[in-house]
Amino acid sequence: MFDKRGLSPSEIQTVDDLSKLPRLTKDDIRQNYERLQAQNIDDAIVNHTSGSAGEPFTFKESTDVEQVERAFINRAFNAHETDHRLAHLFDPDPDYHSTVAIDETKLKIEETEIYVWAAVDVETFEVIHIEVSPGRSDLDALLFVKQVLKRCRGEPVVLVDCGPWYNWALDDLDLCDSRRETWEERSLVEAWFGLLKYRTRLFYSRFPHNSSWKSVDRWVKAFAVLHNAII
């Protein structure tokens, strides 16, 4: 890829030079997975993304990183009462949002799948609304879209992917202007899910014992409170 650009590593000297670097896509990495592995790490752990945006992505991380993340998760859940109190602060006032990206992703409690729904303003990266549901149906999508619109003044454009569960709310009932996208502006909500998954990666397959989808709902709302506070 460097050769195709007529680029030499010696030409990368300053921050401004970073724009010259070729970008690796996920397909590039999948096709050259073994060739792109670091040779100086012997205790790497294989991990995977959830595949909510398409095919799951496989990557490796060192045990040092895994241990630090596990410590973070333990600390976070030792403070779960604080998290639950923070969740009550997630109540954004209705505001003008010209374009809103909506998506959903899976999490697990023990062996039971639940769904996190999120709506993000693509201009400010603010989480407008977030909910957790035990299922992903046309009715779940309809109720979520209605709640999102209550938090929006004016007539926002809603961006969703091609999931058929949005058909009733956005096509049949035509609740608002909408657009189907798999990437582009809608990628902002995917980016937010990336932050959520980064923080939940170690307990992705199993939330703490005796958790419920309602307790996970409080946890993700607390996470959204902290996110909105720092953007």
mmCIF file of C-alpha atoms in Angstrom:
data_model
loop_
_atom_site.group_PDB
_atom_site.id
_atom_site.type_symbol
_atom_site.label_atom_id
_atom_site.label_comp_id
_atom_site.label_asym_id
_atom_site.label_seq_id
_atom_site.Cartn_x
_atom_site.Cartn_y
_atom_site.Cartn_z
ATOM 1 C CA MET A 1 0.000 0.000 0.000
ATOM 2 C CA PHE A 2 2.950 2.306 0.647
ATOM 3 C CA ASP A 3 4.407 1.412 -2.732
ATOM 4 C CA LYS A 4 1.159 2.234 -4.496
ATOM 5 C CA ARG A 5 1.335 5.727 -2.998
ATOM 6 C CA GLY A 6 5.030 6.136 -3.715
ATOM 7 C CA LEU A 7 5.468 6.632 0.016
ATOM 8 C CA SER A 8 8.407 5.760 2.258
ATOM 9 C CA PRO A 9 8.138 5.348 6.057
ATOM 10 C CA SER A 10 10.970 7.860 6.400
ATOM 11 C CA GLU A 11 8.616 10.535 5.057
ATOM 12 C CA ILE A 12 6.425 10.323 8.171
ATOM 13 C CA GLN A 13 8.128 12.874 10.412
ATOM 14 C CA THR A 14 5.378 15.104 11.858
ATOM 15 C CA VAL A 15 1.717 14.920 12.861
ATOM 16 C CA ASP A 16 0.778 16.595 9.581
ATOM 17 C CA ASP A 17 2.404 13.709 7.699
ATOM 18 C CA LEU A 18 -0.115 11.248 9.148
ATOM 19 C CA SER A 19 -2.604 12.268 6.469
ATOM 20 C CA LYS A 20 -0.307 10.610 3.915
ATOM 21 C CA LEU A 21 -0.716 7.173 5.487
ATOM 22 C CA PRO A 22 -2.866 4.625 3.643
ATOM 23 C CA ARG A 23 -5.909 3.412 5.542
ATOM 24 C CA LEU A 24 -6.484 -0.259 6.285
ATOM 25 C CA THR A 25 -10.087 -1.379 5.964
ATOM 26 C CA LYS A 26 -11.556 -4.288 7.904
ATOM 27 C CA ASP A 27 -11.490 -6.315 4.681
ATOM 28 C CA ASP A 28 -7.752 -5.555 4.307
ATOM 29 C CA ILE A 29 -7.168 -6.857 7.816
ATOM 30 C CA ARG A 30 -9.335 -9.953 7.358
ATOM 31 C CA GLN A 31 -7.458 -10.881 4.181
ATOM 32 C CA ASN A 32 -4.041 -10.380 5.825
ATOM 33 C CA TYR A 33 -4.892 -11.361 9.406
ATOM 34 C CA GLU A 34 -1.791 -13.460 10.153
ATOM 35 C CA ARG A 35 0.603 -11.103 8.340
ATOM 36 C CA LEU A 36 -0.564 -8.157 10.439
ATOM 37 C CA GLN A 37 -0.021 -9.778 13.854
ATOM 38 C CA ALA A 38 2.626 -8.310 16.151
ATOM 39 C CA GLN A 39 5.584 -10.684 16.469
ATOM 40 C CA ASN A 40 6.707 -9.535 19.929
ATOM 41 C CA ILE A 41 3.605 -10.574 21.943
ATOM 42 C CA ASP A 42 3.364 -14.202 23.064
ATOM 43 C CA ASP A 43 0.316 -14.032 25.349
ATOM 44 C CA ALA A 44 -2.271 -12.398 23.074
ATOM 45 C CA ILE A 45 -5.963 -13.134 23.592
ATOM 46 C CA VAL A 46 -8.298 -13.539 20.623
ATOM 47 C CA ASN A 47 -11.356 -11.318 20.855
ATOM 48 C CA HIS A 48 -14.291 -10.482 18.594
ATOM 49 C CA THR A 49 -16.685 -7.643 17.962
ATOM 50 C CA SER A 50 -20.409 -8.384 18.119
ATOM 51 C CA GLY A 51 -20.977 -8.032 14.370
ATOM 52 C CA SER A 52 -23.874 -5.590 14.813
ATOM 53 C CA ALA A 53 -22.702 -3.668 11.727
ATOM 54 C CA GLY A 54 -22.166 -6.804 9.642
ATOM 55 C CA GLU A 55 -19.609 -9.627 9.880
ATOM 56 C CA PRO A 56 -17.962 -10.005 13.322
ATOM 57 C CA PHE A 57 -14.382 -8.736 13.418
ATOM 58 C CA THR A 58 -11.582 -10.782 15.006
ATOM 59 C CA PHE A 59 -8.638 -9.097 16.701
ATOM 60 C CA LYS A 60 -6.019 -9.801 19.361
ATOM 61 C CA GLU A 61 -5.070 -7.922 22.513
ATOM 62 C CA SER A 62 -2.398 -8.516 25.129
ATOM 63 C CA THR A 63 -3.200 -10.020 28.543
ATOM 64 C CA ASP A 64 -2.007 -6.748 30.131
ATOM 65 C CA VAL A 65 -4.783 -4.862 28.361
ATOM 66 C CA GLU A 66 -7.297 -7.567 29.318
ATOM 67 C CA GLN A 67 -6.310 -7.341 33.007
ATOM 68 C CA VAL A 68 -6.602 -3.547 33.063
ATOM 69 C CA GLU A 69 -10.038 -3.724 31.465
ATOM 70 C CA ARG A 70 -11.164 -6.406 33.919
ATOM 71 C CA ALA A 71 -10.079 -4.162 36.805
ATOM 72 C CA PHE A 72 -12.120 -1.323 35.318
ATOM 73 C CA ILE A 73 -15.195 -3.546 35.001
ATOM 74 C CA ASN A 74 -14.880 -4.799 38.583
ATOM 75 C CA ARG A 75 -14.574 -1.212 39.823
ATOM 76 C CA ALA A 76 -17.560 -0.133 37.770
ATOM 77 C CA PHE A 77 -19.840 -2.837 39.144
ATOM 78 C CA ASN A 78 -18.634 -2.400 42.715
ATOM 79 C CA ALA A 79 -20.110 1.073 42.338
ATOM 80 C CA HIS A 80 -23.359 -0.133 40.786
ATOM 81 C CA GLU A 81 -25.524 1.806 43.255
ATOM 82 C CA THR A 82 -23.851 5.021 42.097
ATOM 83 C CA ASP A 83 -24.463 3.963 38.502
ATOM 84 C CA HIS A 84 -28.157 3.469 39.253
ATOM 85 C CA ARG A 85 -28.429 6.928 40.814
ATOM 86 C CA LEU A 86 -26.740 8.446 37.763
ATOM 87 C CA ALA A 87 -29.281 6.724 35.536
ATOM 88 C CA HIS A 88 -32.042 8.928 36.944
ATOM 89 C CA LEU A 89 -30.139 11.965 35.630
ATOM 90 C CA PHE A 90 -30.576 10.802 32.054
ATOM 91 C CA ASP A 91 -33.528 12.948 31.020
ATOM 92 C CA PRO A 92 -32.450 15.291 28.201
ATOM 93 C CA ASP A 93 -34.828 18.188 27.642
ATOM 94 C CA PRO A 94 -36.528 18.335 24.234
ATOM 95 C CA ASP A 95 -34.275 20.242 21.839
ATOM 96 C CA TYR A 96 -33.774 20.864 18.136
ATOM 97 C CA HIS A 97 -32.052 17.931 16.467
ATOM 98 C CA SER A 98 -31.924 18.169 12.695
ATOM 99 C CA THR A 99 -30.621 14.630 12.082
ATOM 100 C CA VAL A 100 -30.859 11.708 14.487
ATOM 101 C CA ALA A 101 -29.242 8.292 14.015
ATOM 102 C CA ILE A 102 -30.988 5.298 15.591
ATOM 103 C CA ASP A 103 -29.688 1.772 15.996
ATOM 104 C CA GLU A 104 -29.822 -1.210 18.303
ATOM 105 C CA THR A 105 -27.261 -3.756 19.462
ATOM 106 C CA LYS A 106 -27.241 -7.008 21.419
ATOM 107 C CA LEU A 107 -25.972 -7.665 24.923
ATOM 108 C CA LYS A 108 -26.347 -10.797 27.007
ATOM 109 C CA ILE A 109 -27.416 -11.582 30.544
ATOM 110 C CA GLU A 110 -26.198 -15.103 31.164
ATOM 111 C CA GLU A 111 -27.521 -16.828 28.017
ATOM 112 C CA THR A 112 -30.410 -14.434 27.372
ATOM 113 C CA GLU A 113 -30.067 -11.810 24.649
ATOM 114 C CA ILE A 114 -31.339 -8.291 25.257
ATOM 115 C CA TYR A 115 -31.236 -5.215 23.036
ATOM 116 C CA VAL A 116 -29.890 -1.725 23.629
ATOM 117 C CA TRP A 117 -31.562 0.989 21.526
ATOM 118 C CA ALA A 118 -29.853 4.362 21.130
ATOM 119 C CA ALA A 119 -30.552 7.643 19.347
ATOM 120 C CA VAL A 120 -27.641 10.028 18.720
ATOM 121 C CA ASP A 121 -27.571 13.559 17.311
ATOM 122 C CA VAL A 122 -25.174 13.254 14.362
ATOM 123 C CA GLU A 123 -24.008 16.865 14.728
ATOM 124 C CA THR A 124 -23.276 16.965 18.464
ATOM 125 C CA PHE A 125 -22.774 13.235 19.266
ATOM 126 C CA GLU A 126 -25.242 13.678 22.158
ATOM 127 C CA VAL A 127 -27.245 10.641 23.193
ATOM 128 C CA ILE A 128 -30.857 11.807 22.922
ATOM 129 C CA HIS A 129 -32.539 8.661 24.139
ATOM 130 C CA ILE A 130 -31.557 5.149 25.163
ATOM 131 C CA GLU A 131 -33.532 2.098 26.277
ATOM 132 C CA VAL A 132 -33.021 -1.601 26.856
ATOM 133 C CA SER A 133 -35.668 -4.131 25.849
ATOM 134 C CA PRO A 134 -35.903 -7.920 26.148
ATOM 135 C CA GLY A 135 -36.783 -8.188 22.448
ATOM 136 C CA ARG A 136 -36.424 -6.540 19.052
ATOM 137 C CA SER A 137 -39.784 -6.325 17.348
ATOM 138 C CA ASP A 138 -41.757 -3.872 15.232
ATOM 139 C CA LEU A 139 -43.496 -2.732 18.415
ATOM 140 C CA ASP A 140 -40.183 -2.206 20.263
ATOM 141 C CA ALA A 141 -38.929 -0.080 17.357
ATOM 142 C CA LEU A 142 -42.173 1.890 17.172
ATOM 143 C CA LEU A 143 -42.180 2.708 20.888
ATOM 144 C CA PHE A 144 -38.531 3.719 20.793
ATOM 145 C CA VAL A 145 -38.963 6.004 17.753
ATOM 146 C CA LYS A 146 -41.948 7.674 19.429
ATOM 147 C CA GLN A 147 -39.908 8.391 22.557
ATOM 148 C CA VAL A 148 -37.059 9.790 20.454
ATOM 149 C CA LEU A 149 -39.431 12.152 18.639
ATOM 150 C CA LYS A 150 -40.758 13.417 21.981
ATOM 151 C CA ARG A 151 -37.238 14.612 22.733
ATOM 152 C CA CYS A 152 -36.944 16.452 19.418
ATOM 153 C CA ARG A 153 -38.386 19.830 18.551
ATOM 154 C CA GLY A 154 -39.120 20.542 14.928
ATOM 155 C CA GLU A 155 -39.043 17.778 12.333
ATOM 156 C CA PRO A 156 -35.814 15.769 12.527
ATOM 157 C CA VAL A 157 -34.631 13.356 9.858
ATOM 158 C CA VAL A 158 -34.224 9.906 11.379
ATOM 159 C CA LEU A 159 -31.477 7.635 10.035
ATOM 160 C CA VAL A 160 -31.784 3.868 10.474
ATOM 161 C CA ASP A 161 -30.291 0.783 8.859
ATOM 162 C CA CYS A 162 -32.247 -1.727 6.781
ATOM 163 C CA GLY A 163 -33.677 -3.623 9.753
ATOM 164 C CA PRO A 164 -37.268 -4.638 8.911
ATOM 165 C CA TRP A 165 -38.424 -3.828 12.479
ATOM 166 C CA TYR A 166 -38.340 -0.127 11.509
ATOM 167 C CA ASN A 167 -40.767 -0.588 8.594
ATOM 168 C CA TRP A 168 -43.940 -0.157 10.632
ATOM 169 C CA ALA A 169 -42.870 3.048 12.393
ATOM 170 C CA LEU A 170 -41.106 4.774 9.502
ATOM 171 C CA ASP A 171 -42.727 3.379 6.351
ATOM 172 C CA ASP A 172 -46.269 2.299 7.220
ATOM 173 C CA LEU A 173 -47.047 4.925 9.871
ATOM 174 C CA ASP A 174 -44.643 7.521 8.408
ATOM 175 C CA LEU A 175 -43.994 9.081 11.809
ATOM 176 C CA CYS A 176 -41.229 11.351 10.515
ATOM 177 C CA ASP A 177 -38.826 11.979 7.639
ATOM 178 C CA SER A 178 -36.431 9.057 7.536
ATOM 179 C CA ARG A 179 -33.560 7.661 5.518
ATOM 180 C CA ARG A 180 -32.016 4.197 5.342
ATOM 181 C CA GLU A 181 -28.220 4.127 5.605
ATOM 182 C CA THR A 182 -25.681 1.440 6.367
ATOM 183 C CA TRP A 183 -22.828 3.870 6.987
ATOM 184 C CA GLU A 184 -22.268 7.638 6.338
ATOM 185 C CA GLU A 185 -23.963 9.854 8.973
ATOM 186 C CA ARG A 186 -25.569 6.891 10.712
ATOM 187 C CA SER A 187 -22.062 5.698 11.616
ATOM 188 C CA LEU A 188 -22.171 8.128 14.569
ATOM 189 C CA VAL A 189 -24.525 5.852 16.483
ATOM 190 C CA GLU A 190 -22.294 2.896 15.558
ATOM 191 C CA ALA A 191 -19.373 4.874 17.008
ATOM 192 C CA TRP A 192 -21.295 5.359 20.254
ATOM 193 C CA PHE A 193 -22.040 1.652 20.434
ATOM 194 C CA GLY A 194 -18.319 1.119 19.910
ATOM 195 C CA LEU A 195 -17.650 3.109 23.103
ATOM 196 C CA LEU A 196 -20.323 1.130 24.951
ATOM 197 C CA LYS A 197 -18.937 -2.189 23.733
ATOM 198 C CA TYR A 198 -15.409 -1.140 24.693
ATOM 199 C CA ARG A 199 -16.603 -0.677 28.279
ATOM 200 C CA THR A 200 -18.697 -3.842 28.333
ATOM 201 C CA ARG A 201 -16.459 -6.128 26.314
ATOM 202 C CA LEU A 202 -15.321 -8.287 29.217
ATOM 203 C CA PHE A 203 -18.850 -9.004 30.386
ATOM 204 C CA TYR A 204 -20.421 -9.016 26.928
ATOM 205 C CA SER A 205 -21.300 -12.694 27.154
ATOM 206 C CA ARG A 206 -22.503 -12.489 30.738
ATOM 207 C CA PHE A 207 -23.563 -9.527 32.847
ATOM 208 C CA PRO A 208 -23.085 -9.980 36.615
ATOM 209 C CA HIS A 209 -25.147 -12.798 38.093
ATOM 210 C CA ASN A 210 -28.778 -11.965 38.850
ATOM 211 C CA SER A 211 -28.742 -8.951 36.545
ATOM 212 C CA SER A 212 -31.970 -8.131 34.733
ATOM 213 C CA TRP A 213 -32.610 -6.204 31.544
ATOM 214 C CA LYS A 214 -33.935 -3.386 33.757
ATOM 215 C CA SER A 215 -30.668 -3.186 35.699
ATOM 216 C CA VAL A 216 -28.736 -3.147 32.424
ATOM 217 C CA ASP A 217 -31.083 -0.347 31.289
ATOM 218 C CA ARG A 218 -30.051 1.692 34.345
ATOM 219 C CA TRP A 219 -26.370 0.951 33.699
ATOM 220 C CA VAL A 220 -26.419 2.096 30.047
ATOM 221 C CA LYS A 221 -28.389 5.233 30.976
ATOM 222 C CA ALA A 222 -25.695 6.043 33.551
ATOM 223 C CA PHE A 223 -23.090 5.505 30.843
ATOM 224 C CA ALA A 224 -25.027 7.896 28.568
ATOM 225 C CA VAL A 225 -25.122 10.528 31.347
ATOM 226 C CA LEU A 226 -21.329 10.444 31.648
ATOM 227 C CA HIS A 227 -20.930 10.488 27.851
ATOM 228 C CA ASN A 228 -23.145 13.552 27.418
ATOM 229 C CA ALA A 229 -21.363 15.321 30.283
ATOM 230 C CA ILE A 230 -17.955 15.143 28.597
ATOM 231 C CA ILE A 231 -18.755 15.800 24.932
#
